[in-house]
mmCIF file of C-alpha atoms and ligand atoms in Angstrom:
data_model
loop_
_atom_site.group_PDB
_atom_site.id
_atom_site.type_symbol
_atom_site.label_atom_id
_atom_site.label_comp_id
_atom_site.label_asym_id
_atom_site.label_seq_id
_atom_site.Cartn_x
_atom_site.Cartn_y
_atom_site.Cartn_z
ATOM 1 C CA MET S 791 -15.899 22.215 -15.173
ATOM 2 C CA THR S 792 -18.695 19.708 -15.732
ATOM 3 C CA ASN S 793 -19.511 17.084 -13.152
ATOM 4 C CA SER S 794 -20.121 14.375 -15.715
ATOM 5 C CA ASP S 795 -16.606 14.428 -17.137
ATOM 6 C CA PRO S 796 -14.172 16.681 -15.277
ATOM 7 C CA TYR S 797 -11.264 15.234 -17.259
ATOM 8 C CA ALA S 798 -12.718 16.161 -20.639
ATOM 9 C CA SER S 799 -13.338 19.722 -19.524
ATOM 10 C CA LEU S 800 -9.685 19.894 -18.450
ATOM 11 C CA GLY S 801 -8.526 18.508 -21.763
ATOM 12 C CA VAL S 802 -7.171 15.373 -20.091
ATOM 13 C CA ARG S 803 -7.708 12.078 -21.936
ATOM 14 C CA ARG S 804 -9.231 8.959 -20.397
ATOM 15 C CA ARG S 805 -6.961 5.948 -20.595
ATOM 16 C CA ILE S 806 -7.751 2.267 -20.967
ATOM 17 C CA ASN S 807 -6.142 0.760 -17.886
ATOM 18 C CA ALA S 808 -5.220 -2.919 -18.167
ATOM 19 C CA ALA S 809 -2.083 -2.345 -16.100
ATOM 20 C CA GLY S 810 -3.561 -2.605 -12.601
ATOM 21 C CA ALA S 811 -4.244 -0.079 -9.848
ATOM 22 C CA LEU S 812 -1.119 1.952 -10.577
ATOM 23 C CA THR S 813 -0.709 5.219 -8.726
ATOM 24 C CA ARG S 814 0.442 7.039 -11.863
ATOM 25 C CA LEU S 815 -2.825 6.048 -13.576
ATOM 26 C CA GLY S 816 -4.936 7.185 -10.651
ATOM 27 C CA GLY S 817 -5.075 3.944 -8.669
ATOM 28 C CA ALA S 818 -8.395 2.266 -7.990
ATOM 29 C CA VAL S 819 -11.736 3.144 -9.503
ATOM 30 C CA MET S 820 -14.086 3.634 -6.570
ATOM 31 C CA ALA S 821 -17.463 1.949 -6.207
ATOM 32 C CA PRO S 822 -20.489 4.315 -6.079
ATOM 33 C CA GLU S 823 -20.992 3.378 -2.414
ATOM 34 C CA VAL S 824 -17.506 4.692 -1.577
ATOM 35 C CA VAL S 825 -18.010 7.889 -3.577
ATOM 36 C CA GLU S 826 -21.334 8.541 -1.849
ATOM 37 C CA ALA S 827 -19.829 7.942 1.603
ATOM 38 C CA MET S 828 -17.067 10.458 0.841
ATOM 39 C CA ALA S 829 -19.532 13.044 -0.411
ATOM 40 C CA ALA S 830 -21.669 12.607 2.729
ATOM 41 C CA ALA S 831 -18.561 12.881 4.915
ATOM 42 C CA SER S 832 -17.671 16.195 3.309
ATOM 43 C CA ARG S 833 -20.902 17.811 4.509
ATOM 44 C CA ALA S 834 -20.212 17.951 8.263
ATOM 45 C CA SER S 835 -17.531 18.844 10.800
ATOM 46 C CA VAL S 836 -16.067 16.169 13.040
ATOM 47 C CA ASP S 837 -13.087 15.799 15.367
ATOM 48 C CA ILE S 838 -10.451 14.092 13.225
ATOM 49 C CA GLY S 839 -8.920 12.412 16.288
ATOM 50 C CA GLU S 840 -12.279 10.925 17.232
ATOM 51 C CA LEU S 841 -12.756 9.794 13.619
ATOM 52 C CA GLN S 842 -9.315 8.133 13.613
ATOM 53 C CA ASP S 843 -10.252 6.364 16.878
ATOM 54 C CA ALA S 844 -13.273 4.904 15.095
ATOM 55 C CA ALA S 845 -11.071 4.020 12.109
ATOM 56 C CA SER S 846 -8.667 2.304 14.474
ATOM 57 C CA ARG S 847 -11.435 0.041 15.788
ATOM 58 C CA ARG S 848 -12.554 -0.866 12.246
ATOM 59 C CA ILE S 849 -9.008 -1.505 11.032
ATOM 60 C CA ALA S 850 -8.252 -3.573 14.146
ATOM 61 C CA GLU S 851 -11.295 -5.715 13.396
ATOM 62 C CA ALA S 852 -10.287 -6.228 9.762
ATOM 63 C CA THR S 853 -6.593 -6.911 10.405
ATOM 64 C CA GLY S 854 -6.433 -8.514 13.833
ATOM 65 C CA ALA S 855 -4.041 -5.732 14.900
ATOM 66 C CA GLU S 856 -4.395 -3.825 18.191
ATOM 67 C CA ALA S 857 -4.950 -0.531 16.398
ATOM 68 C CA GLY S 858 -4.951 1.177 13.039
ATOM 69 C CA LEU S 859 -4.699 4.538 11.357
ATOM 70 C CA VAL S 860 -5.861 5.925 8.027
ATOM 71 C CA THR S 861 -2.956 7.558 6.215
ATOM 72 C CA THR S 862 -2.561 9.233 2.848
ATOM 73 C CA GLY S 863 -1.126 6.074 1.302
ATOM 74 C CA ALA S 864 1.171 3.177 2.109
ATOM 75 C CA ALA S 865 4.251 5.317 1.482
ATOM 76 C CA ALA S 866 3.031 7.864 4.049
ATOM 77 C CA ALA S 867 2.300 4.959 6.385
ATOM 78 C CA LEU S 868 5.930 3.821 6.052
ATOM 79 C CA THR S 869 7.237 7.277 6.990
ATOM 80 C CA LEU S 870 4.819 7.423 9.935
ATOM 81 C CA ALA S 871 5.780 3.888 11.001
ATOM 82 C CA ALA S 872 9.441 4.874 10.990
ATOM 83 C CA ALA S 873 8.710 8.115 12.865
ATOM 84 C CA ALA S 874 6.716 6.183 15.475
ATOM 85 C CA SER S 875 9.532 3.670 15.916
ATOM 86 C CA ILE S 876 12.025 6.489 16.413
ATOM 87 C CA ALA S 877 10.015 8.734 18.741
ATOM 88 C CA ARG S 878 7.538 6.408 20.502
ATOM 89 C CA TRP S 879 6.010 8.678 23.220
ATOM 90 C CA ASP S 880 8.991 11.084 23.354
ATOM 91 C CA VAL S 881 7.671 14.521 22.332
ATOM 92 C CA ALA S 882 11.199 15.970 22.194
ATOM 93 C CA ARG S 883 12.212 13.340 19.659
ATOM 94 C CA MET S 884 9.003 14.021 17.716
ATOM 95 C CA ALA S 885 10.016 17.678 17.603
ATOM 96 C CA ALA S 886 13.554 16.826 16.469
ATOM 97 C CA LEU S 887 12.565 14.664 13.486
ATOM 98 C CA PRO S 888 14.010 14.190 10.917
ATOM 99 C CA HIS S 889 17.259 15.190 12.631
ATOM 100 C CA VAL S 890 17.896 12.302 14.992
ATOM 101 C CA ALA S 891 20.422 9.489 15.113
ATOM 102 C CA ALA S 892 18.403 6.379 14.362
ATOM 103 C CA ASP S 893 18.965 3.338 12.169
ATOM 104 C CA ILE S 894 16.488 1.089 10.375
ATOM 105 C CA LEU S 895 17.800 -2.281 9.236
ATOM 106 C CA LEU S 896 16.719 -3.232 5.737
ATOM 107 C CA PRO S 897 17.488 -6.623 4.176
ATOM 108 C CA ARG S 898 19.162 -6.217 0.771
ATOM 109 C CA THR S 899 16.364 -8.165 -0.927
ATOM 110 C CA HIS S 900 13.835 -5.652 0.461
ATOM 111 C CA ARG S 901 15.314 -2.372 -0.734
ATOM 112 C CA THR S 902 12.595 -1.147 -3.062
ATOM 113 C CA GLY S 903 12.061 2.367 -4.362
ATOM 114 C CA TYR S 904 9.758 2.842 -1.376
ATOM 115 C CA ALA S 905 12.705 2.701 1.044
ATOM 116 C CA HIS S 906 12.825 6.481 0.532
ATOM 117 C CA ALA S 907 9.597 6.674 2.557
ATOM 118 C CA LEU S 908 11.311 5.058 5.564
ATOM 119 C CA ALA S 909 14.345 7.319 5.173
ATOM 120 C CA ALA S 910 12.118 10.415 5.050
ATOM 121 C CA SER S 911 11.635 9.996 8.809
ATOM 122 C CA GLY S 912 15.287 10.895 9.276
ATOM 123 C CA ALA S 913 16.386 7.334 9.973
ATOM 124 C CA ARG S 914 19.500 5.998 8.293
ATOM 125 C CA LEU S 915 18.852 2.813 6.338
ATOM 126 C CA VAL S 916 21.355 0.058 7.018
ATOM 127 C CA ASP S 917 21.502 -2.736 4.425
ATOM 128 C CA ILE S 918 21.827 -6.235 5.847
ATOM 129 C CA GLY S 919 21.989 -9.785 4.550
ATOM 130 C CA HIS S 920 22.604 -11.161 1.078
ATOM 131 C CA ASN S 921 20.630 -11.417 -2.130
ATOM 132 C CA ASP S 922 21.452 -14.949 -3.193
ATOM 133 C CA ARG S 923 17.894 -15.806 -4.184
ATOM 134 C CA GLY S 924 17.234 -12.604 -6.095
ATOM 135 C CA THR S 925 20.442 -12.864 -8.121
ATOM 136 C CA GLY S 926 20.103 -16.594 -8.627
ATOM 137 C CA ALA S 927 23.542 -17.044 -7.070
ATOM 138 C CA GLY S 928 22.292 -19.313 -4.309
ATOM 139 C CA VAL S 929 19.443 -20.690 -2.254
ATOM 140 C CA ARG S 930 19.746 -18.902 1.082
ATOM 141 C CA GLY S 931 17.452 -16.182 2.362
ATOM 142 C CA LEU S 932 17.846 -13.874 5.336
ATOM 143 C CA GLU S 933 19.219 -15.526 8.483
ATOM 144 C CA ALA S 934 18.773 -14.647 12.141
ATOM 145 C CA TRP S 935 22.471 -14.022 12.775
ATOM 146 C CA GLU S 936 22.624 -11.470 9.970
ATOM 147 C CA ILE S 937 20.013 -9.365 11.758
ATOM 148 C CA GLU S 938 21.440 -9.939 15.238
ATOM 149 C CA ALA S 939 24.941 -8.929 14.136
ATOM 150 C CA ALA S 940 23.596 -5.566 12.906
ATOM 151 C CA LEU S 941 21.629 -4.718 16.071
ATOM 152 C CA SER S 942 22.838 -1.799 18.181
ATOM 153 C CA PRO S 943 21.237 0.766 20.486
ATOM 154 C CA SER S 944 20.646 3.112 17.528
ATOM 155 C CA VAL S 945 18.513 0.533 15.682
ATOM 156 C CA VAL S 946 14.866 1.574 16.016
ATOM 157 C CA ALA S 947 13.204 -0.832 13.568
ATOM 158 C CA VAL S 948 13.625 -3.470 10.899
ATOM 159 C CA GLY S 949 11.959 -2.919 7.509
ATOM 160 C CA PHE S 950 10.477 -5.790 5.519
ATOM 161 C CA SER S 951 8.926 -5.723 2.042
ATOM 162 C CA ALA S 952 6.345 -8.508 1.844
ATOM 163 C CA ASN S 953 5.798 -10.542 -1.314
ATOM 164 C CA ALA S 954 5.336 -14.161 -2.328
ATOM 165 C CA THR S 955 9.102 -14.760 -2.291
ATOM 166 C CA SER S 956 10.153 -12.810 0.797
ATOM 167 C CA ILE S 957 7.378 -14.125 3.038
ATOM 168 C CA VAL S 958 9.304 -17.290 3.973
ATOM 169 C CA ASP S 959 11.800 -15.129 5.859
ATOM 170 C CA LEU S 960 9.168 -13.255 7.885
ATOM 171 C CA PRO S 961 8.965 -15.702 10.849
ATOM 172 C CA THR S 962 12.748 -15.516 11.323
ATOM 173 C CA VAL S 963 12.786 -11.725 11.244
ATOM 174 C CA ALA S 964 9.763 -11.503 13.561
ATOM 175 C CA THR S 965 11.404 -13.821 16.102
ATOM 176 C CA VAL S 966 14.615 -11.780 16.212
ATOM 177 C CA CYS S 967 12.706 -8.476 16.396
ATOM 178 C CA ARG S 968 10.470 -9.733 19.205
ATOM 179 C CA ALA S 969 13.421 -11.095 21.215
ATOM 180 C CA ASN S 970 15.221 -7.745 20.962
ATOM 181 C CA GLY S 971 12.267 -5.380 21.352
ATOM 182 C CA VAL S 972 12.789 -3.876 17.883
ATOM 183 C CA PRO S 973 9.630 -3.016 15.906
ATOM 184 C CA LEU S 974 9.179 -4.872 12.624
ATOM 185 C CA ILE S 975 7.642 -2.698 9.877
ATOM 186 C CA VAL S 976 6.119 -4.674 6.985
ATOM 187 C CA ASP S 977 5.384 -2.967 3.658
ATOM 188 C CA ALA S 978 2.401 -4.930 2.321
ATOM 189 C CA ALA S 979 1.123 -2.049 0.187
ATOM 190 C CA ALA S 980 0.214 -4.167 -2.829
ATOM 191 C CA GLN S 981 -0.295 -7.552 -1.121
ATOM 192 C CA LEU S 982 -4.088 -7.429 -1.519
ATOM 193 C CA PRO S 983 -5.980 -9.470 -2.624
ATOM 194 C CA PRO S 984 -6.222 -12.066 -1.184
ATOM 195 C CA LYS S 985 -8.132 -10.549 1.704
ATOM 196 C CA GLU S 986 -6.550 -13.079 4.084
ATOM 197 C CA ASN S 987 -3.401 -10.950 3.778
ATOM 198 C CA LEU S 988 -5.129 -8.215 5.796
ATOM 199 C CA ARG S 989 -4.510 -10.409 8.865
ATOM 200 C CA ARG S 990 -1.563 -12.496 7.702
ATOM 201 C CA PHE S 991 1.439 -10.293 8.486
ATOM 202 C CA ILE S 992 0.156 -9.223 11.891
ATOM 203 C CA ALA S 993 -0.514 -12.895 12.698
ATOM 204 C CA MET S 994 3.080 -13.675 11.659
ATOM 205 C CA GLY S 995 4.488 -11.179 14.145
ATOM 206 C CA ALA S 996 4.743 -7.828 12.365
ATOM 207 C CA ASP S 997 4.488 -4.829 14.725
ATOM 208 C CA LEU S 998 3.309 -2.476 11.988
ATOM 209 C CA VAL S 999 1.884 -3.233 8.528
ATOM 210 C CA THR S 1000 1.062 -0.849 5.685
ATOM 211 C CA PHE S 1001 -1.540 -1.288 2.932
ATOM 212 C CA SER S 1002 -2.458 1.006 0.055
ATOM 213 C CA GLY S 1003 -6.048 2.230 0.101
ATOM 214 C CA GLY S 1004 -6.007 3.282 -3.533
ATOM 215 C CA LYS S 1005 -4.973 -0.051 -5.037
ATOM 216 C CA ALA S 1006 -6.978 -3.271 -4.656
ATOM 217 C CA LEU S 1007 -8.881 -1.999 -1.623
ATOM 218 C CA GLY S 1008 -10.756 0.334 -3.963
ATOM 219 C CA GLY S 1009 -10.568 3.314 -1.625
ATOM 220 C CA PRO S 1010 -9.607 6.918 -2.349
ATOM 221 C CA GLN S 1011 -6.365 7.047 -4.307
ATOM 222 C CA ALA S 1012 -4.651 9.123 -1.642
ATOM 223 C CA SER S 1013 -5.418 6.770 1.250
ATOM 224 C CA GLY S 1014 -3.701 3.942 3.071
ATOM 225 C CA ILE S 1015 -3.636 1.929 6.257
ATOM 226 C CA LEU S 1016 -1.128 1.634 9.054
ATOM 227 C CA ALA S 1017 -2.081 -1.248 11.363
ATOM 228 C CA GLY S 1018 -0.300 -2.730 14.336
ATOM 229 C CA ARG S 1019 0.783 -2.239 17.918
ATOM 230 C CA ARG S 1020 -1.330 0.246 19.804
ATOM 231 C CA ASP S 1021 1.527 2.348 21.213
ATOM 232 C CA LEU S 1022 3.221 2.675 17.821
ATOM 233 C CA VAL S 1023 0.016 3.494 15.964
ATOM 234 C CA ALA S 1024 -0.753 6.089 18.643
ATOM 235 C CA SER S 1025 2.653 7.718 18.142
ATOM 236 C CA ALA S 1026 2.090 7.745 14.368
ATOM 237 C CA LEU S 1027 -1.340 9.356 14.854
ATOM 238 C CA LEU S 1028 0.076 12.003 17.175
ATOM 239 C CA GLN S 1029 2.732 12.889 14.589
ATOM 240 C CA GLN S 1030 0.086 13.178 11.848
ATOM 241 C CA LEU S 1031 -2.595 15.210 13.695
ATOM 242 C CA ASP S 1032 -3.112 18.963 13.499
ATOM 243 C CA MET S 1033 -1.508 20.020 16.793
ATOM 244 C CA ASP S 1034 -2.327 23.716 16.750
ATOM 245 C CA VAL S 1035 -4.249 23.153 19.992
ATOM 246 C CA SER S 1036 -4.439 24.777 23.427
ATOM 247 C CA PRO S 1037 -2.996 22.349 25.944
ATOM 248 C CA GLN S 1038 -5.839 23.395 28.270
ATOM 249 C CA THR S 1039 -8.627 22.416 25.903
ATOM 250 C CA TRP S 1040 -7.046 19.625 23.852
ATOM 251 C CA THR S 1041 -8.931 16.368 24.027
ATOM 252 C CA PRO S 1042 -6.598 13.718 22.664
ATOM 253 C CA PRO S 1043 -7.979 10.742 20.749
ATOM 254 C CA GLU S 1044 -8.584 7.664 22.909
ATOM 255 C CA LEU S 1045 -5.590 5.988 21.271
ATOM 256 C CA ILE S 1046 -3.286 8.566 22.821
ATOM 257 C CA ASP S 1047 -2.729 8.161 26.549
ATOM 258 C CA ARG S 1048 -1.731 11.645 27.679
ATOM 259 C CA ALA S 1049 -0.047 10.256 30.796
ATOM 260 C CA ASN S 1050 2.677 8.916 28.491
ATOM 261 C CA LEU S 1051 3.440 12.407 27.160
ATOM 262 C CA ARG S 1052 5.558 14.921 29.030
ATOM 263 C CA GLY S 1053 3.940 17.713 27.055
ATOM 264 C CA VAL S 1054 1.823 18.475 24.050
ATOM 265 C CA PRO S 1055 3.828 18.110 20.827
ATOM 266 C CA HIS S 1056 3.721 20.595 17.961
ATOM 267 C CA HIS S 1057 2.904 19.554 14.384
ATOM 268 C CA GLY S 1058 4.872 16.385 13.739
ATOM 269 C CA ILE S 1059 6.762 15.101 10.738
ATOM 270 C CA GLY S 1060 3.526 13.512 9.509
ATOM 271 C CA ARG S 1061 1.566 16.784 9.405
ATOM 272 C CA GLY S 1062 1.923 16.893 5.640
ATOM 273 C CA PHE S 1063 0.279 13.461 5.433
ATOM 274 C CA LYS S 1064 -3.042 14.495 6.959
ATOM 275 C CA ALA S 1065 -5.887 12.200 6.008
ATOM 276 C CA GLY S 1066 -9.095 14.161 5.439
ATOM 277 C CA LYS S 1067 -12.475 13.152 6.772
ATOM 278 C CA GLU S 1068 -13.481 12.169 3.228
ATOM 279 C CA GLU S 1069 -10.456 9.869 2.797
ATOM 280 C CA ILE S 1070 -10.967 8.297 6.225
ATOM 281 C CA VAL S 1071 -14.657 7.543 5.613
ATOM 282 C CA GLY S 1072 -13.977 6.483 2.010
ATOM 283 C CA LEU S 1073 -11.194 4.117 3.041
ATOM 284 C CA LEU S 1074 -13.331 2.527 5.775
ATOM 285 C CA THR S 1075 -16.242 2.064 3.375
ATOM 286 C CA ALA S 1076 -13.929 0.463 0.805
ATOM 287 C CA LEU S 1077 -12.347 -1.754 3.477
ATOM 288 C CA ASP S 1078 -15.778 -2.987 4.530
ATOM 289 C CA ARG S 1079 -16.694 -3.832 0.903
ATOM 290 C CA PHE S 1080 -13.337 -5.533 0.371
ATOM 291 C CA VAL S 1081 -13.737 -7.728 3.452
ATOM 292 C CA LYS S 1082 -17.268 -8.751 2.444
ATOM 293 C CA ALA S 1083 -16.513 -9.357 -1.262
ATOM 294 C CA ASP S 1084 -16.750 -12.832 -2.776
ATOM 295 C CA ASP S 1085 -13.232 -13.216 -4.224
ATOM 296 C CA GLY S 1086 -14.089 -16.516 -5.924
ATOM 297 C CA ALA S 1087 -17.034 -15.034 -7.816
ATOM 298 C CA ASP S 1088 -15.132 -11.821 -8.651
ATOM 299 C CA ASN S 1089 -12.168 -13.770 -10.034
ATOM 300 C CA ALA S 1090 -14.442 -16.065 -12.059
ATOM 301 C CA ARG S 1091 -15.992 -12.962 -13.653
ATOM 302 C CA LEU S 1092 -12.560 -11.496 -14.438
ATOM 303 C CA GLU S 1093 -11.427 -14.830 -15.874
ATOM 304 C CA ALA S 1094 -14.456 -15.009 -18.173
ATOM 305 C CA ARG S 1095 -13.674 -11.513 -19.473
ATOM 306 C CA LEU S 1096 -10.019 -12.411 -20.076
ATOM 307 C CA LYS S 1097 -11.070 -15.579 -21.924
ATOM 308 C CA ALA S 1098 -13.335 -13.509 -24.168
ATOM 309 C CA ILE S 1099 -10.469 -11.081 -24.881
ATOM 310 C CA ALA S 1100 -8.131 -14.026 -25.572
ATOM 311 C CA ALA S 1101 -10.655 -15.543 -27.991
ATOM 312 C CA GLU S 1102 -10.727 -12.268 -29.940
ATOM 313 C CA LEU S 1103 -6.926 -12.101 -30.045
ATOM 314 C CA GLY S 1104 -6.487 -15.752 -31.071
ATOM 315 C CA GLY S 1105 -3.324 -16.681 -32.908
ATOM 316 C CA HIS S 1106 -0.963 -14.918 -30.563
ATOM 317 C CA GLN S 1107 1.024 -16.407 -27.725
ATOM 318 C CA LEU S 1108 -1.426 -15.968 -24.859
ATOM 319 C CA THR S 1109 -1.410 -17.464 -21.392
ATOM 320 C CA LEU S 1110 -4.249 -17.076 -18.939
ATOM 321 C CA VAL S 1111 -2.750 -17.187 -15.459
ATOM 322 C CA PRO S 1112 -5.451 -17.926 -12.862
ATOM 323 C CA ALA S 1113 -5.748 -16.192 -9.496
ATOM 324 C CA SER S 1114 -4.603 -19.398 -7.801
ATOM 325 C CA VAL S 1115 -1.217 -18.890 -9.489
ATOM 326 C CA THR S 1116 -0.845 -15.076 -9.344
ATOM 327 C CA GLY S 1117 -2.039 -15.053 -5.742
ATOM 328 C CA ARG S 1118 -4.271 -12.063 -6.506
ATOM 329 C CA VAL S 1119 -6.414 -11.692 -9.661
ATOM 330 C CA PRO S 1120 -6.274 -13.686 -12.928
ATOM 331 C CA VAL S 1121 -4.216 -12.056 -15.701
ATOM 332 C CA LEU S 1122 -3.653 -12.626 -19.418
ATOM 333 C CA GLU S 1123 -0.025 -12.720 -20.528
ATOM 334 C CA ILE S 1124 0.933 -11.850 -24.106
ATOM 335 C CA ALA S 1125 4.365 -12.919 -25.326
ATOM 336 C CA VAL S 1126 5.734 -10.414 -27.849
ATOM 337 C CA PRO S 1127 9.128 -9.820 -29.501
ATOM 338 C CA ASP S 1128 9.678 -6.372 -27.940
ATOM 339 C CA ALA S 1129 7.392 -5.827 -24.951
ATOM 340 C CA LEU S 1130 8.425 -2.261 -24.114
ATOM 341 C CA ALA S 1131 8.216 -1.072 -27.724
ATOM 342 C CA LEU S 1132 4.677 -2.435 -27.996
ATOM 343 C CA SER S 1133 3.776 -0.929 -24.613
ATOM 344 C CA ALA S 1134 5.030 2.480 -25.723
ATOM 345 C CA HIS S 1135 3.067 2.171 -28.997
ATOM 346 C CA LEU S 1136 -0.163 1.326 -27.131
ATOM 347 C CA GLN S 1137 0.304 4.238 -24.741
ATOM 348 C CA ARG S 1138 0.574 6.610 -27.695
ATOM 349 C CA GLY S 1139 -2.692 5.318 -29.192
ATOM 350 C CA ASP S 1140 -6.094 6.955 -29.221
ATOM 351 C CA PRO S 1141 -7.326 6.216 -26.643
ATOM 352 C CA PRO S 1142 -4.063 5.470 -24.835
ATOM 353 C CA VAL S 1143 -3.926 1.850 -23.654
ATOM 354 C CA HIS S 1144 -1.853 0.646 -20.727
ATOM 355 C CA LEU S 1145 -0.781 -2.950 -20.134
ATOM 356 C CA SER S 1146 1.325 -4.081 -17.204
ATOM 357 C CA GLU S 1147 5.080 -4.027 -17.922
ATOM 358 C CA ARG S 1148 5.742 -6.153 -14.813
ATOM 359 C CA HIS S 1149 7.137 -9.044 -16.888
ATOM 360 C CA SER S 1150 8.516 -7.064 -19.810
ATOM 361 C CA ALA S 1151 12.027 -8.301 -19.009
ATOM 362 C CA ARG S 1152 10.961 -11.774 -20.131
ATOM 363 C CA GLY S 1153 9.164 -10.514 -23.237
ATOM 364 C CA VAL S 1154 5.662 -10.434 -21.796
ATOM 365 C CA LEU S 1155 3.009 -7.731 -21.560
ATOM 366 C CA THR S 1156 0.253 -8.499 -19.074
ATOM 367 C CA ILE S 1157 -3.436 -7.641 -19.175
ATOM 368 C CA ASP S 1158 -4.192 -7.030 -15.512
ATOM 369 C CA PRO S 1159 -7.974 -6.602 -15.218
ATOM 370 C CA GLN S 1160 -8.004 -5.307 -11.644
ATOM 371 C CA VAL S 1161 -9.325 -1.852 -12.539
ATOM 372 C CA LEU S 1162 -10.200 -2.450 -16.211
ATOM 373 C CA LEU S 1163 -13.739 -1.139 -16.673
ATOM 374 C CA PRO S 1164 -15.973 -3.813 -18.284
ATOM 375 C CA GLY S 1165 -17.023 -1.244 -20.876
ATOM 376 C CA ASP S 1166 -13.382 -0.909 -21.979
ATOM 377 C CA ASP S 1167 -12.838 -4.566 -22.957
ATOM 378 C CA ALA S 1168 -13.885 -4.038 -26.588
ATOM 379 C CA VAL S 1169 -11.700 -0.939 -27.074
ATOM 380 C CA LEU S 1170 -8.752 -2.731 -25.503
ATOM 381 C CA THR S 1171 -9.214 -5.751 -27.772
ATOM 382 C CA ARG S 1172 -9.464 -3.582 -30.880
ATOM 383 C CA ALA S 1173 -6.299 -1.650 -29.973
ATOM 384 C CA LEU S 1174 -4.410 -4.894 -29.369
ATOM 385 C CA ARG S 1175 -5.552 -6.481 -32.628
ATOM 386 C CA MET S 1176 -4.250 -3.487 -34.512
ATOM 387 C CA ALA S 1177 -0.970 -3.277 -32.625
ATOM 388 C CA LEU S 1178 0.023 -6.911 -32.272
ATOM 389 C CA PRO S 1179 2.513 -8.157 -34.877
HETATM 390 C C1 PLP G 2320 2.266 1.073 -4.128
HETATM 391 C C2 PLP G 2320 3.306 0.703 -3.150
HETATM 392 C C3 PLP G 2320 3.660 1.573 -2.105
HETATM 393 C C4 PLP G 2320 3.091 2.959 -1.982
HETATM 394 O O1 PLP G 2320 1.728 2.938 -1.755
HETATM 395 P P1 PLP G 2320 0.858 4.287 -1.848
HETATM 396 O O2 PLP G 2320 -0.441 3.856 -1.236
HETATM 397 O O3 PLP G 2320 0.758 4.638 -3.278
HETATM 398 O O4 PLP G 2320 1.552 5.312 -1.056
HETATM 399 C C5 PLP G 2320 4.609 1.148 -1.188
HETATM 400 N N1 PLP G 2320 5.180 -0.070 -1.290
HETATM 401 C C6 PLP G 2320 4.879 -0.937 -2.292
HETATM 402 C C7 PLP G 2320 5.557 -2.264 -2.334
HETATM 403 C C8 PLP G 2320 3.923 -0.579 -3.257
HETATM 404 O O5 PLP G 2320 3.614 -1.422 -4.233
#
């Protein structure tokens, strides 16, 4: 296998990615600084607990949360968040997972495919509320009484999937959760950029928030963040760590106050989600770059590239949607008669080209430039000119 192109030596084709930092296309493309940090991290031994303590301080700084943990993705962070809400400091409950009686309330408008990650903890998901807005049947969102009516001693958490539409309901949910001592878990996996969102959900009262490391953050694909309340993050860490330790010699991470534990737990439900030293260092390096980046300048650059692509494609129904409207990066929308047929055609091309199918239901394919390599613009344009009707 050659270093210069491992994919070619495996017979795997490179793809033109104008679909965004999708997991199935390998997520983000990492900056050289992140790659170098990961390579350097791989050359020494460290205590993973001590490294996660350091990560916690960095994540706390970036998010405004009390603590944070590097996970193997936002989905893993959701499972760990649920496990932490169920077990807290109870090592017997940690040992019993996923076989415990515990409920997580999930508003009907928030049941995404990622709900499976919450359920993987062993919790039962209980649907609450209505979906008037989503179905267009009405104007009402989630209401406090709908959550309160579903509360019972077996409820360990409330799940919330953050997006531009659902966010208006977050203060209501946070108030009810706070008043009843029930942790609020917010899935904000893909809510970056803008970077302000790193702090937003914690500031609004979330107890735990998850972000993907391998999407806009530009970290390792198999990385993510769990940020939030110190005791819950500590429980998540404990259930993720390698616990093949001698109780006599075990030095727990600072996050974990041993006085809260009645014994030393075995490998927890999160053991399969171990974050390696390379992922932890890579994620932190990417997080630092993300926080320091000039979003305005980056978006202006992306917009200029999209305008150049649009000029080449002239004659078709194109709409440049600026970052101020998408809430993240600018995109170029292409209205076509059959969006999915065109998408399938482009994916079968040489090289394969991927556009976002996010708005295919309304006859639109979207050029999302988030991880589109500048050197790929010309190939993308050529493929589109040949494929467009
Ligand atoms: C991508 C995504 C996830 C999963 O994130 P990973 O980092 O790939 O595990 C979870 N929830 C939502 C809403 C997402 O978009």
